[in-house]
XYZ file of C-alpha atoms in Angstrom:
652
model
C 151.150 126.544 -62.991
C 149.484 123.547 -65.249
C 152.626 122.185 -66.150
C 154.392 122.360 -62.698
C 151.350 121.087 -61.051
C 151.447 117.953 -63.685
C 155.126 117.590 -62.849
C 154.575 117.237 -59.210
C 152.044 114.670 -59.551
C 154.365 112.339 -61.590
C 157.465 112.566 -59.345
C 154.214 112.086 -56.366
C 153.323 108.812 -58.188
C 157.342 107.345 -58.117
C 156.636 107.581 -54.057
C 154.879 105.615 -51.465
C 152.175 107.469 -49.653
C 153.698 106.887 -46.490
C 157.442 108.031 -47.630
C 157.244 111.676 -46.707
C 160.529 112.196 -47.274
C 160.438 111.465 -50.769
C 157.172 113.602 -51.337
C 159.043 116.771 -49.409
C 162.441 115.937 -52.343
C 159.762 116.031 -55.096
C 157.841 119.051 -53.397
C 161.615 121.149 -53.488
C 161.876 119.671 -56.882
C 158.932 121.562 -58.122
C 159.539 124.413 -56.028
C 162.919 125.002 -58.359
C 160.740 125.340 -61.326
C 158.186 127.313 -59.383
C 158.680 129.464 -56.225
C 155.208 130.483 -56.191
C 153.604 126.678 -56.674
C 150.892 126.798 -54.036
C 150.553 123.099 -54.446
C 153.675 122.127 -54.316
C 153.882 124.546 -50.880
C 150.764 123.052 -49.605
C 152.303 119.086 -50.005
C 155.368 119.910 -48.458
C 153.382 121.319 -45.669
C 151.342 118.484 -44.817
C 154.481 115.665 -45.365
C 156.336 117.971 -42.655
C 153.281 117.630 -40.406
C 153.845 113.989 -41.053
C 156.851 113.740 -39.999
C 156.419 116.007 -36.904
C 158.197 118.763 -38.053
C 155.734 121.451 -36.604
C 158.350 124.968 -36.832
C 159.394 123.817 -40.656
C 155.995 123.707 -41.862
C 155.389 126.750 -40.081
C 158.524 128.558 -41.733
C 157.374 127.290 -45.738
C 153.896 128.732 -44.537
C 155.424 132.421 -43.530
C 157.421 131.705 -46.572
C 154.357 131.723 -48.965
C 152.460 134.930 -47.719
C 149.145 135.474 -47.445
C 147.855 133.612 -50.143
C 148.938 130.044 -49.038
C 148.106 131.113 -45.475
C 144.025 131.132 -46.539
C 144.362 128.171 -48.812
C 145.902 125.999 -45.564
C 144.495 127.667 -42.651
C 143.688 124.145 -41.303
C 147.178 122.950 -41.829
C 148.374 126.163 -40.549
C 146.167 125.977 -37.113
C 147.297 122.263 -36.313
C 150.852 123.160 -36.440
C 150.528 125.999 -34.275
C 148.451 123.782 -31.775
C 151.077 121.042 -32.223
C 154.178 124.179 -31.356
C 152.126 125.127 -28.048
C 150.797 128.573 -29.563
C 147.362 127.659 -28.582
C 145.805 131.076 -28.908
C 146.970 131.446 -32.051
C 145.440 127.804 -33.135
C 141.929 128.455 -31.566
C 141.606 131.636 -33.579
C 142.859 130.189 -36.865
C 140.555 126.909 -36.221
C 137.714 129.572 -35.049
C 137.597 131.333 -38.607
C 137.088 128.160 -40.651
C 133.525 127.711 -41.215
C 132.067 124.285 -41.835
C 134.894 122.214 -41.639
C 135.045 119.366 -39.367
C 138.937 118.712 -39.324
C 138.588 122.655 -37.619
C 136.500 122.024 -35.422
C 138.341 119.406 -34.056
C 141.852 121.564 -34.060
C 139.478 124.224 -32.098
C 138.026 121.357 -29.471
C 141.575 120.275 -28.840
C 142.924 124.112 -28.572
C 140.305 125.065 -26.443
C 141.334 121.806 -23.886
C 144.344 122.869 -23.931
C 144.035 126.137 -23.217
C 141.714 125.318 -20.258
C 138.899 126.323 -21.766
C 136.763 123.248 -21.415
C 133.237 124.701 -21.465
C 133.513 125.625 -25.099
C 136.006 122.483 -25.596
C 132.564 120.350 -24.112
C 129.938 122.318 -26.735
C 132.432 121.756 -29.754
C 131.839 117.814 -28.823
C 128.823 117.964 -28.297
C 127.928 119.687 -31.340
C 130.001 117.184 -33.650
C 127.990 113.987 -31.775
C 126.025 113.037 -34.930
C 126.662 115.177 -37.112
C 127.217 114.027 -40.952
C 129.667 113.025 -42.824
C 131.674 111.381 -39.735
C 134.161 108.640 -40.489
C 133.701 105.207 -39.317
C 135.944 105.877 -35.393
C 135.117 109.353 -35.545
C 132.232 108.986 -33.265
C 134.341 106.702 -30.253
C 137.264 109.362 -30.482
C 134.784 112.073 -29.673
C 133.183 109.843 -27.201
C 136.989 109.462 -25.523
C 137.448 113.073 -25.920
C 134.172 114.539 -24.498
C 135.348 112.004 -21.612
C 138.476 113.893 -20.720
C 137.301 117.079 -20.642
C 133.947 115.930 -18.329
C 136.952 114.825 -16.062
C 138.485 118.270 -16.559
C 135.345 119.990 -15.785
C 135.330 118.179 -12.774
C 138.510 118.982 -11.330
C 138.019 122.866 -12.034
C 134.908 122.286 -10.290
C 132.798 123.057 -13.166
C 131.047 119.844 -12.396
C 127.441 121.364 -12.911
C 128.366 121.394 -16.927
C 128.879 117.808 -17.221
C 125.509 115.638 -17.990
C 126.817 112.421 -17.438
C 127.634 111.923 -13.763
C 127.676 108.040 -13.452
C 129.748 105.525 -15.987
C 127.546 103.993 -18.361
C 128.031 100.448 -20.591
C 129.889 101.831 -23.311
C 132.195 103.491 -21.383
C 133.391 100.207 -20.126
C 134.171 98.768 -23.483
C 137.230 100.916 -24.526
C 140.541 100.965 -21.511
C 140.319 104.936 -22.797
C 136.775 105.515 -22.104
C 137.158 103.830 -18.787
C 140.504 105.822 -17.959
C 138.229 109.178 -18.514
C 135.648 108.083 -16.501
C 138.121 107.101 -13.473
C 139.296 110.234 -13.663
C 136.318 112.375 -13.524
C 135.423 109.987 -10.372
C 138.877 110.860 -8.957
C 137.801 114.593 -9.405
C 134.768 113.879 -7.350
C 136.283 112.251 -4.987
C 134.431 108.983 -5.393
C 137.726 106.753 -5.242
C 136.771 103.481 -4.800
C 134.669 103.448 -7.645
C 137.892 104.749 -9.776
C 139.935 101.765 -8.264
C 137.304 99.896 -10.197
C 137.090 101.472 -13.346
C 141.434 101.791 -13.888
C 141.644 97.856 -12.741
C 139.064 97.840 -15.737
C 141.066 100.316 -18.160
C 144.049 97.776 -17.790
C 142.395 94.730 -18.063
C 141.432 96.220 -21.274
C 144.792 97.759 -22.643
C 146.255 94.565 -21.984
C 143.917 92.371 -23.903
C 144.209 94.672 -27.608
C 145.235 92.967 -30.349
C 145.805 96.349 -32.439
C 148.655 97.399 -29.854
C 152.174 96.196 -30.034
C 153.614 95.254 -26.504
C 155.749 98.605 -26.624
C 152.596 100.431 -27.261
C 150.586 99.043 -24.325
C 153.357 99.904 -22.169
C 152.997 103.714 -23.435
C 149.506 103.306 -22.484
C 149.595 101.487 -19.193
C 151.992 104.112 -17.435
C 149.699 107.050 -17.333
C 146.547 104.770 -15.578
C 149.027 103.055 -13.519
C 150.360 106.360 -12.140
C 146.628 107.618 -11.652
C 146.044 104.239 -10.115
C 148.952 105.104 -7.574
C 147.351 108.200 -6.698
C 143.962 106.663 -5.959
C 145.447 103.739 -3.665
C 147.313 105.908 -1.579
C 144.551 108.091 -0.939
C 142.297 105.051 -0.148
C 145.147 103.552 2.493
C 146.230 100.886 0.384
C 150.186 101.764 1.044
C 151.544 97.777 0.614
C 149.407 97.800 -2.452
C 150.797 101.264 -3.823
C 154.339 100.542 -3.046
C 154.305 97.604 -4.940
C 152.855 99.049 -7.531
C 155.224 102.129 -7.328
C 158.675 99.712 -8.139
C 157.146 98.346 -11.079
C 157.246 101.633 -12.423
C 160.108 103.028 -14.635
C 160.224 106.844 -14.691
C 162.774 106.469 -17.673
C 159.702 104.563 -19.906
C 157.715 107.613 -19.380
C 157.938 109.303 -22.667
C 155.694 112.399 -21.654
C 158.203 114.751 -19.297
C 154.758 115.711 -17.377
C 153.549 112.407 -16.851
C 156.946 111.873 -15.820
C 156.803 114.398 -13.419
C 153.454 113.327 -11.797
C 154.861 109.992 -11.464
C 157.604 111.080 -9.301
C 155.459 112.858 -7.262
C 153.373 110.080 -6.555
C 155.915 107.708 -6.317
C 157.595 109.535 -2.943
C 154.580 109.114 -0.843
C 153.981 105.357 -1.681
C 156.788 104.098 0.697
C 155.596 102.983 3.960
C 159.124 103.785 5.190
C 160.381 107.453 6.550
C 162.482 108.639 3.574
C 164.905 111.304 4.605
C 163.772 114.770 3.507
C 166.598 115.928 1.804
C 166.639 113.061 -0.204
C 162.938 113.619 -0.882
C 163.687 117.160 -1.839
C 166.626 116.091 -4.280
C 164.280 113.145 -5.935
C 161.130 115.220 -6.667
C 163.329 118.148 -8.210
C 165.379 115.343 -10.591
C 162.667 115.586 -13.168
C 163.581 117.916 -16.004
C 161.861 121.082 -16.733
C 158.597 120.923 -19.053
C 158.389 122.188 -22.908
C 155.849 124.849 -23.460
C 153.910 121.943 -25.211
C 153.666 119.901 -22.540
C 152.479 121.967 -19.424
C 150.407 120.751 -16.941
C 147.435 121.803 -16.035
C 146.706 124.507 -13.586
C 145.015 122.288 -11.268
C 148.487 119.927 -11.740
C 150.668 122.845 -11.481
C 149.034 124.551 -8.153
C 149.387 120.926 -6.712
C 152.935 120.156 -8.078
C 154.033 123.854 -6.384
C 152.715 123.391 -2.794
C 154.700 119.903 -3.073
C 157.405 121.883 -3.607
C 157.296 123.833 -0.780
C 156.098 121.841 1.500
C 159.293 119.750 0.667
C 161.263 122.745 1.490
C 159.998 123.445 4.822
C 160.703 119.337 5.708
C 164.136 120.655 4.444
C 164.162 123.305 6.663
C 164.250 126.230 4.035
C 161.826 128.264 5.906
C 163.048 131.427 5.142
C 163.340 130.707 1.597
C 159.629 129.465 1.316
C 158.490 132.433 2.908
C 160.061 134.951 0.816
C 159.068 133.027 -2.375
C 155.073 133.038 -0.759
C 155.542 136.379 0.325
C 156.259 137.416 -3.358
C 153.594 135.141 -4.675
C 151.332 136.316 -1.740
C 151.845 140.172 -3.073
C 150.887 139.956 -6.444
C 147.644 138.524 -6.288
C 144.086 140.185 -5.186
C 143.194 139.887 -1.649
C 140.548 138.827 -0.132
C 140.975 136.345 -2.341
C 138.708 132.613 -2.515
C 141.359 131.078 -5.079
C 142.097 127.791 -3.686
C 146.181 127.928 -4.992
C 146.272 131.698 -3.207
C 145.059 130.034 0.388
C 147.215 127.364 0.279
C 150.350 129.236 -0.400
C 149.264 131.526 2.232
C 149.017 129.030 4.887
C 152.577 127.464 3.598
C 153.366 130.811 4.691
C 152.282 131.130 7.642
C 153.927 127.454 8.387
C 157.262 129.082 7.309
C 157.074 131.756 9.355
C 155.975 129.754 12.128
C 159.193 127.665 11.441
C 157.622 124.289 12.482
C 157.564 120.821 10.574
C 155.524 119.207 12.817
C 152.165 121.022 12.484
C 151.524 121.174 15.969
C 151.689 124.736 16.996
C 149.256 125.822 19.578
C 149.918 128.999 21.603
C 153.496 129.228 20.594
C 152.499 129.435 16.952
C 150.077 131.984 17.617
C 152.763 134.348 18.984
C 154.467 133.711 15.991
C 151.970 134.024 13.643
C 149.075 136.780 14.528
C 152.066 139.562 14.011
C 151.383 138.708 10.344
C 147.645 139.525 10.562
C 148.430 142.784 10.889
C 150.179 143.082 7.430
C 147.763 140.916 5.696
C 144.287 141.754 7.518
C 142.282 140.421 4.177
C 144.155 137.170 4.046
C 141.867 134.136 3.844
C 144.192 131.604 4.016
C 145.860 133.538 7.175
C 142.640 133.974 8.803
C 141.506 130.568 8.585
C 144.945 129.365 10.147
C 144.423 131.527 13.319
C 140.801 130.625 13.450
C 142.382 126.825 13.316
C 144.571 127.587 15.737
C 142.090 128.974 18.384
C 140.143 126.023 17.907
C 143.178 123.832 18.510
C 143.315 125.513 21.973
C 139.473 125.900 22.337
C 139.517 129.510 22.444
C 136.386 129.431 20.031
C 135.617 133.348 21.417
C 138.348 134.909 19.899
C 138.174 132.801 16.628
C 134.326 134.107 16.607
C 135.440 137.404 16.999
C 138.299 137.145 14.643
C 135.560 136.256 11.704
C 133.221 138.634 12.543
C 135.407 141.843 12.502
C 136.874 140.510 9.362
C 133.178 140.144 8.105
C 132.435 143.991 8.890
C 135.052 144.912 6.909
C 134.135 143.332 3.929
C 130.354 144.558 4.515
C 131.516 147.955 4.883
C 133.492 147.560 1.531
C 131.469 148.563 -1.889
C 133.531 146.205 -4.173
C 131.354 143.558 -5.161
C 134.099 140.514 -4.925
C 134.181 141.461 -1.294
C 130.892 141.196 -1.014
C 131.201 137.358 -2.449
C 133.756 136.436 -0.339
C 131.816 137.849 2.654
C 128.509 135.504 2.127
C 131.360 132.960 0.348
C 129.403 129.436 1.524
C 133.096 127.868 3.185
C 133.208 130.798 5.261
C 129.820 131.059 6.177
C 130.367 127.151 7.186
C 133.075 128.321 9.333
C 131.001 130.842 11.452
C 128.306 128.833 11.984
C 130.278 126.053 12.835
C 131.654 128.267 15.578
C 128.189 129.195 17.008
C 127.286 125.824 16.792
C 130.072 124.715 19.395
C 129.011 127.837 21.769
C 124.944 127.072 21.039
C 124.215 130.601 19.617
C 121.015 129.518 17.666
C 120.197 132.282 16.738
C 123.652 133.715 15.454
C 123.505 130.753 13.236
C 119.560 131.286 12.108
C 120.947 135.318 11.346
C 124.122 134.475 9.290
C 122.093 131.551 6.832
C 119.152 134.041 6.189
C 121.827 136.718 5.790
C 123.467 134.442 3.084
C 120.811 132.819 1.576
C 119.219 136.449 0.711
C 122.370 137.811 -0.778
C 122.910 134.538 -3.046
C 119.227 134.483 -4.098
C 119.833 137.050 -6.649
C 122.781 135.298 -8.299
C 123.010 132.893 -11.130
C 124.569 130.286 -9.474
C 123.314 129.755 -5.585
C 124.691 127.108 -3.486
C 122.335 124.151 -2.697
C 124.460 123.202 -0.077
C 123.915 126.748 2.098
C 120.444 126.905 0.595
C 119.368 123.969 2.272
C 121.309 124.473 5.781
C 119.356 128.425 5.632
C 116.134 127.210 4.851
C 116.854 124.038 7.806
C 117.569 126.615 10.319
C 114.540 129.079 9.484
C 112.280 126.063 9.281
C 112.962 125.691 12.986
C 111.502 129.262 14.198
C 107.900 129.615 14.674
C 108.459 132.852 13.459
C 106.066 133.526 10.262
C 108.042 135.788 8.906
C 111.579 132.966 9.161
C 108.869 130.426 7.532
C 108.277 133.121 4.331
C 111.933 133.843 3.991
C 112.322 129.602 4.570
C 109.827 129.044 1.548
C 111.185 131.333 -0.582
C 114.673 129.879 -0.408
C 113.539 126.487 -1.015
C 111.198 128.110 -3.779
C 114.143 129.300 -5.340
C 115.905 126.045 -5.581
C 112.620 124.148 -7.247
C 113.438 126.929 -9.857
C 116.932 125.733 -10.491
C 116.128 121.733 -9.894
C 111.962 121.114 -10.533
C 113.385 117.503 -9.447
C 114.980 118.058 -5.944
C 112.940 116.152 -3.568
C 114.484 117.827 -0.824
C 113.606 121.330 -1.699
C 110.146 119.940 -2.328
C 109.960 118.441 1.623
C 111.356 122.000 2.443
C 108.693 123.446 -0.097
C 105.517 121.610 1.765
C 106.800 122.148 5.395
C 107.457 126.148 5.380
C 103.879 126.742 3.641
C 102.209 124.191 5.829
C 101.675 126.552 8.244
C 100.855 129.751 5.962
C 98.808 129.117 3.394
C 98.545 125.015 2.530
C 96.568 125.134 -0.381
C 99.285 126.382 -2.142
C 101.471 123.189 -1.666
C 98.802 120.614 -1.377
C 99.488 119.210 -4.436
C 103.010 119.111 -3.543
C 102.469 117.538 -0.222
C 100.027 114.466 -2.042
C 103.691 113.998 -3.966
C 105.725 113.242 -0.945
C 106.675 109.842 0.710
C 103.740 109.032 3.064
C 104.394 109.251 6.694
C 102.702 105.765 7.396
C 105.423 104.352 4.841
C 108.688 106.236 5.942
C 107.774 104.987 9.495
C 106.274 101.098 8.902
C 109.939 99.700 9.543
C 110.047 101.531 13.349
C 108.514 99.794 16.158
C 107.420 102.776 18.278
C 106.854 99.982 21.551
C 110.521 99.166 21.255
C 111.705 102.923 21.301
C 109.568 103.521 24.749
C 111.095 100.504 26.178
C 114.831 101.660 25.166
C 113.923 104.508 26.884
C 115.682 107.559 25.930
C 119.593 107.622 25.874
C 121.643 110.193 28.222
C 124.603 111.816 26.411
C 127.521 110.866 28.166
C 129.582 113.781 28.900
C 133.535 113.376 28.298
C 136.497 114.789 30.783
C 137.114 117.994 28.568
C 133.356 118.603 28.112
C 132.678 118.382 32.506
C 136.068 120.723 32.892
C 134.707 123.502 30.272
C 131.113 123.140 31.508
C 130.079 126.245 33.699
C 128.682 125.896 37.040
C 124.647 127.213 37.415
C 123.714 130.121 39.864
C 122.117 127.388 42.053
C 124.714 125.385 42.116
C 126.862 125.717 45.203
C 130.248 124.591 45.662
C 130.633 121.655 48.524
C 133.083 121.916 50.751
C 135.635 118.940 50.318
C 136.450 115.985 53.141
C 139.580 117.097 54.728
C 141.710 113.896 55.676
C 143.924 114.242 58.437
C 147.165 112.622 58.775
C 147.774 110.611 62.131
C 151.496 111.468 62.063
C 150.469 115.309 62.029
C 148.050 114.932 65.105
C 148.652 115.846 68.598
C 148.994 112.863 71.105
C 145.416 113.965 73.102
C 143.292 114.674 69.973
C 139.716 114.383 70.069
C 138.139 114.406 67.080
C 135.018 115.165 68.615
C 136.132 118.670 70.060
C 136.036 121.710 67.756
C 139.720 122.906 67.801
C 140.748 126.444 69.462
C 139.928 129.402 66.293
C 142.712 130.771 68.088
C 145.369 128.242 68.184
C 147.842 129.743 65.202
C 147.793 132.936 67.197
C 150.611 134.050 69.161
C 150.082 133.693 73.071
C 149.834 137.485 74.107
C 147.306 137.796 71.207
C 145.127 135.641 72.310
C 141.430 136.443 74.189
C 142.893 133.612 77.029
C 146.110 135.659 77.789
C 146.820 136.911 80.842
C 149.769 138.186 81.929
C 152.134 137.361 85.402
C 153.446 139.828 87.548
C 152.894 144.015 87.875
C 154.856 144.777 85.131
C 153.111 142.469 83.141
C 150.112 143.689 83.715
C 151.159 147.608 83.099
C 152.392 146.667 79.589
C 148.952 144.558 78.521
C 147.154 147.414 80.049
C 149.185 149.844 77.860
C 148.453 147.327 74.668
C 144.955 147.391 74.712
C 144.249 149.497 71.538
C 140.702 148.718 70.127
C 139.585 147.129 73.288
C 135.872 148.121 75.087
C 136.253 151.036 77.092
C 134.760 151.610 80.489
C 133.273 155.163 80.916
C 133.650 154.965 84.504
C 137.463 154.593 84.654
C 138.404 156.431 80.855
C 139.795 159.412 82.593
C 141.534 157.116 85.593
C 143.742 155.535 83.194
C 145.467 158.147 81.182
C 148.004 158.617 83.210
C 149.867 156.454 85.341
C 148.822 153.414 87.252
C 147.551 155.359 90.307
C 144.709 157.004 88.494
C 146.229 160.284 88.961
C 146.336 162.471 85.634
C 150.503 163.892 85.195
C 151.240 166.545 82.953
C 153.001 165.988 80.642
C 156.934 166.776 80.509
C 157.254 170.458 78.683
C 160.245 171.329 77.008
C 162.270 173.849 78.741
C 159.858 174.194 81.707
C 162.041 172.228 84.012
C 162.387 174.189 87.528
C 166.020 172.314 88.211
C 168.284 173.066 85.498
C 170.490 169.791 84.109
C 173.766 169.034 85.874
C 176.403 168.647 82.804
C 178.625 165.866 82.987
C 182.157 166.993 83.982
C 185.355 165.152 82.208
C 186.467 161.961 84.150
């Protein structure tokens, strides 16, 4: 072993350091001599890693058993990182202890494999620590960056610490790229317009970077900056910036593929669909080391269909969400899952347009019955009510699918029951129909069933304890102190929950928040800007009701319907009409009906007398008139009681 090992190192010394082709020819070299030359093994390793040649190293790795797989478990984890087995790598990284290079293999693993809350606490851990080279500490700065952003956009945000860009983040174009993104993730895009203008201004002005190299760099923010300008409006800005750039510079296939995407809705003008479709699919498939994320992926796949419905492939988008739809949990609060589903439902609806209405309900509640737990279907329908403001049945729609999931034991169900969007969604409802106290029930509801998790949401928190402040109800302002209570325990410095704090105990015992209450904003000072004489003067403002609001309004029990003007129309008028004179009741009668009829002649008289069913009988004359007109009573004619027997009728 002495004497290959000194062999080695004189055919390493007729090499450059940077010629790893020569060092793997003097690694095989040795390897002759000695098939079992760890050394030699272990070189050749890290000259293939050199030169990028991931599965080779690999291979002489398998090749040297167990024994050179302990000595270069390091070596052996970055290659399997660099291959795309990123399980494989965290483990491998995971079992070195106290080794720096690891924990950097295990950081970048762990990104990779979506795992960004350990990814965050390897960085964190290795900020300061010893022994770190001299741009060791800025590429952990860059990296903790990215995965902040990535927290962010799997909206992890409450793990990230550093919410706002500070100064050094502005002094690298990589550290400002990261920080764009994360305020991309937040949706905060016109501070990310800043911040990429600001990560190109500083790519372009490096000295270190050849011309080729700042190109490689400047594609990736100027795709991102695409994507922020055509979310802010900015389309003459984004189309100009979408011809300057070259999918064929893009060495990354994924950024590639993002670019594409962005680049198709950048032009102002109508492009036709099918040429859309062909365009966004002309971007070759990904590696297995270079996937995007999920986030990415989800996004990328309802492109995708939603370019196949403007291609009219309805039927093939719904069996493909059908299929996806089927293999996944329902109820379900995944936002991928509810956005296939309501691709879905837009296939099966067979519209492009979006506009659906009452003909897309027919179309669509058949599928309810199918899919009763579908979120993403249910929230459609409950769209579509609104869109015809039927808010009843989109009320009712919620609540029975509500019961159901109370009535269920699974605990998921019982999440996505008291699930804060859908709780928003309720109460919106009531809102529009002013059920006050619907809304007060379902907030107290939710706020007490989220009160014993680890992670409440401020956001339904704060519209619960709102709602209960408003009852004079002791027992609301308890439940209303003890929610705002609650989030004091999660954030001591929320003023808001401190307001909330001070105003539900006011009432009940004020000793108890006293302290709190000196804390608070003074009332004199929140109000010195308002002049109160001004306000009287104003007077108060009337709410102006629009067209829709007046036809949906519903008339009072006092109110009483007046009778509308009639206009008449000279041409329709009789020549001797006097408006003055109350026209005959009886004037669209026929003449023998009328009371003023009387008829001409003996006959005529006979018949009316005959016709007078329903008139006023005289008592004194009731029996005179059942017979014939001489007041004497006839008997009537009997059959076969005749005394003179009929003649028959003899043949002519």
């Amino acid at each position: 072993m002495a004497t290959s090992s000194r062999s080695l190192s004189a055919l390493l010394k007729q090499a450059t350091i940077e010629d790893h082709e020569e060092i793997i020819k003097a690694c095989n070299a040795a390897l002759k001599q000695s098939k079992g030359d760890q050394d030699a093994q272990q070189i050749k390793v890290i000259a293939l890693l050199k030169l990028d040649r991931y599965d080779e190293a690999l291979r002489v790795l398998e090749d040297g058993g167990n024994a050179l797989g302990q000595r270069a478990k390091l070596e052996r984890a970055y290659a399997l990182y660099k291959v795309g087995d990123l399980a494989q790598a965290q483990e491998v990284a995971n079992s070195i202890r106290d080794d720096k290079a690891a924990r950097h293999v295990e950081a970048q693993a762990s990104y990779r494999l979506e795992d960004f809350a350990v990814a965050a606490e390897l960085y964190k851990n290795m900020v300061g620590s010893p022994g770190a080279a001299d741009n060791e500490g800025n590429d952990i700065r860059i990296n903790s960056g990215a995965v902040d952003a990535q927290l962010e956009w799997q909206r992890q945000g409450h793990l990230v610490h550093k919410k706002k860009p500070g100064r050094e983040d502005l002094e690298a174009f990589e550290t400002a790229y990261n920080a764009a993104c994360g305020c991309v993730a937040r949706g905060e895009l016109g501070q990310a317009e800043i911040l990429l203008q600001r990560a190109i201004d500083l790519c372009k002005t490096l000295d270190e970077l050849s011309d080729e190299e700042k190109n490689a760099e400047l594609l990736p923010i100027g795709v991102q900056q695409l994507n922020v300008l055509i979310r802010l409006g900015k389309h003459e800005q984004a189309e100009k910036l979408a011809s300057g750039i070259t999918l064929a510079e893009i060495p990354d296939l994924s950024t590639r593929q993002i670019a594409q995407n962005n680049k198709l809705p950048a032009a102002r003008r109508p492009i036709n669909p099918y040429l859309s479709h062909r365009l966004f699919h002309s971007v070759p498939s990904l590696p297995k080391f270079d996937k995007l994320f999920s986030f990415q992926a989800g996004t990328m796949k309802r492109n995708e269909f939603t370019l196949d419905l403007q291609a009219s492939k309805f039927q093939g988008v719904a069996d493909s969400t059908d299929k996806l739809l089927s293999t996944g949990p329902s109820p379900s609060l995944s936002t991928d899952v509810n956005c296939i589903s309501v691709i879905n439902v837009a296939a099966h609806a067979r519209s492009q347009s979006g506009h659906l209405g009452k003909v897309g309900l027919k179309q669509v509640l058949p599928l309810l019955e199918k899919r009763p737990s579908d979120i993403g279907l249910i929230l459609t329908i409950v769209q579509l009510y609104a869109l015809t403001n039927n808010h009843g049945s989109a009320i009712t729609l919620l609540e029975s699918f509500f019961k159901r999931l109370e009535e269920s034991t699974s605990p998921s169900d019982q999440d996505v029951r008291f699930a804060p969007g859908l709780v928003a969604v309720l109460t919106s409802l009531y809102t529009l129909q002013g059920r006050k106290s619907h809304i007060k029930e379902e907030l107290a509801k939710a706020a007490s069933y989220w009160r014993h998790k680890s992670k409440p949401s401020t956001a339904l928190f704060r519209a619960a304890g709102l709602s209960l402040l408003e009852s004079p109800d002791q027992q609301d302002l308890k439940i209303a102190g003890d929610i705002f209570d609650t989030l004091r325990e999660h954030n001591p410095a929320d003023r808001f929950a401190a307001a909330g704090q001070v105003a539900a105990n006011a009432m009940l015992d004020y000793s108890r928040v006293e302290a709190e209450a000196e804390k608070l904003t003074p009332v004199n000072r929140l109000t010195a800007g308002i002049d109160v004489l001004a306000l009287e003067e104003a007077g108060i403002p009337q709410i102006v009701s629009t067209a829709s609001d007046a036809a949906t309004r519903k008339r009072g029990l006092d109110e009483k319907a007046k009778p509308a003007k009639k206009r008449f129309r000279k041409s329709r008028l009789p020549k001797e009409h006097d408006q003055n004179k109350a026209p005959d009741p009886e004037r669209w009668l026929p003449l023998r009906d009328r009371s003023t009829y009387r008829p001409k002649g003996k006959k005529g008289k006979q018949k009316a007398a005959a016709l007078t069913q329903g008139g006023i009988v005289d008592k004194a004359t009731e029996g005179l008139n059942m017979g014939g007109a001489d007041g004497v009573v006839k008997p009537a004619n009997v059959v076969g009681s005749s005394s003179k027997p009929k003649k028959k009728k003899g043949k002519k």
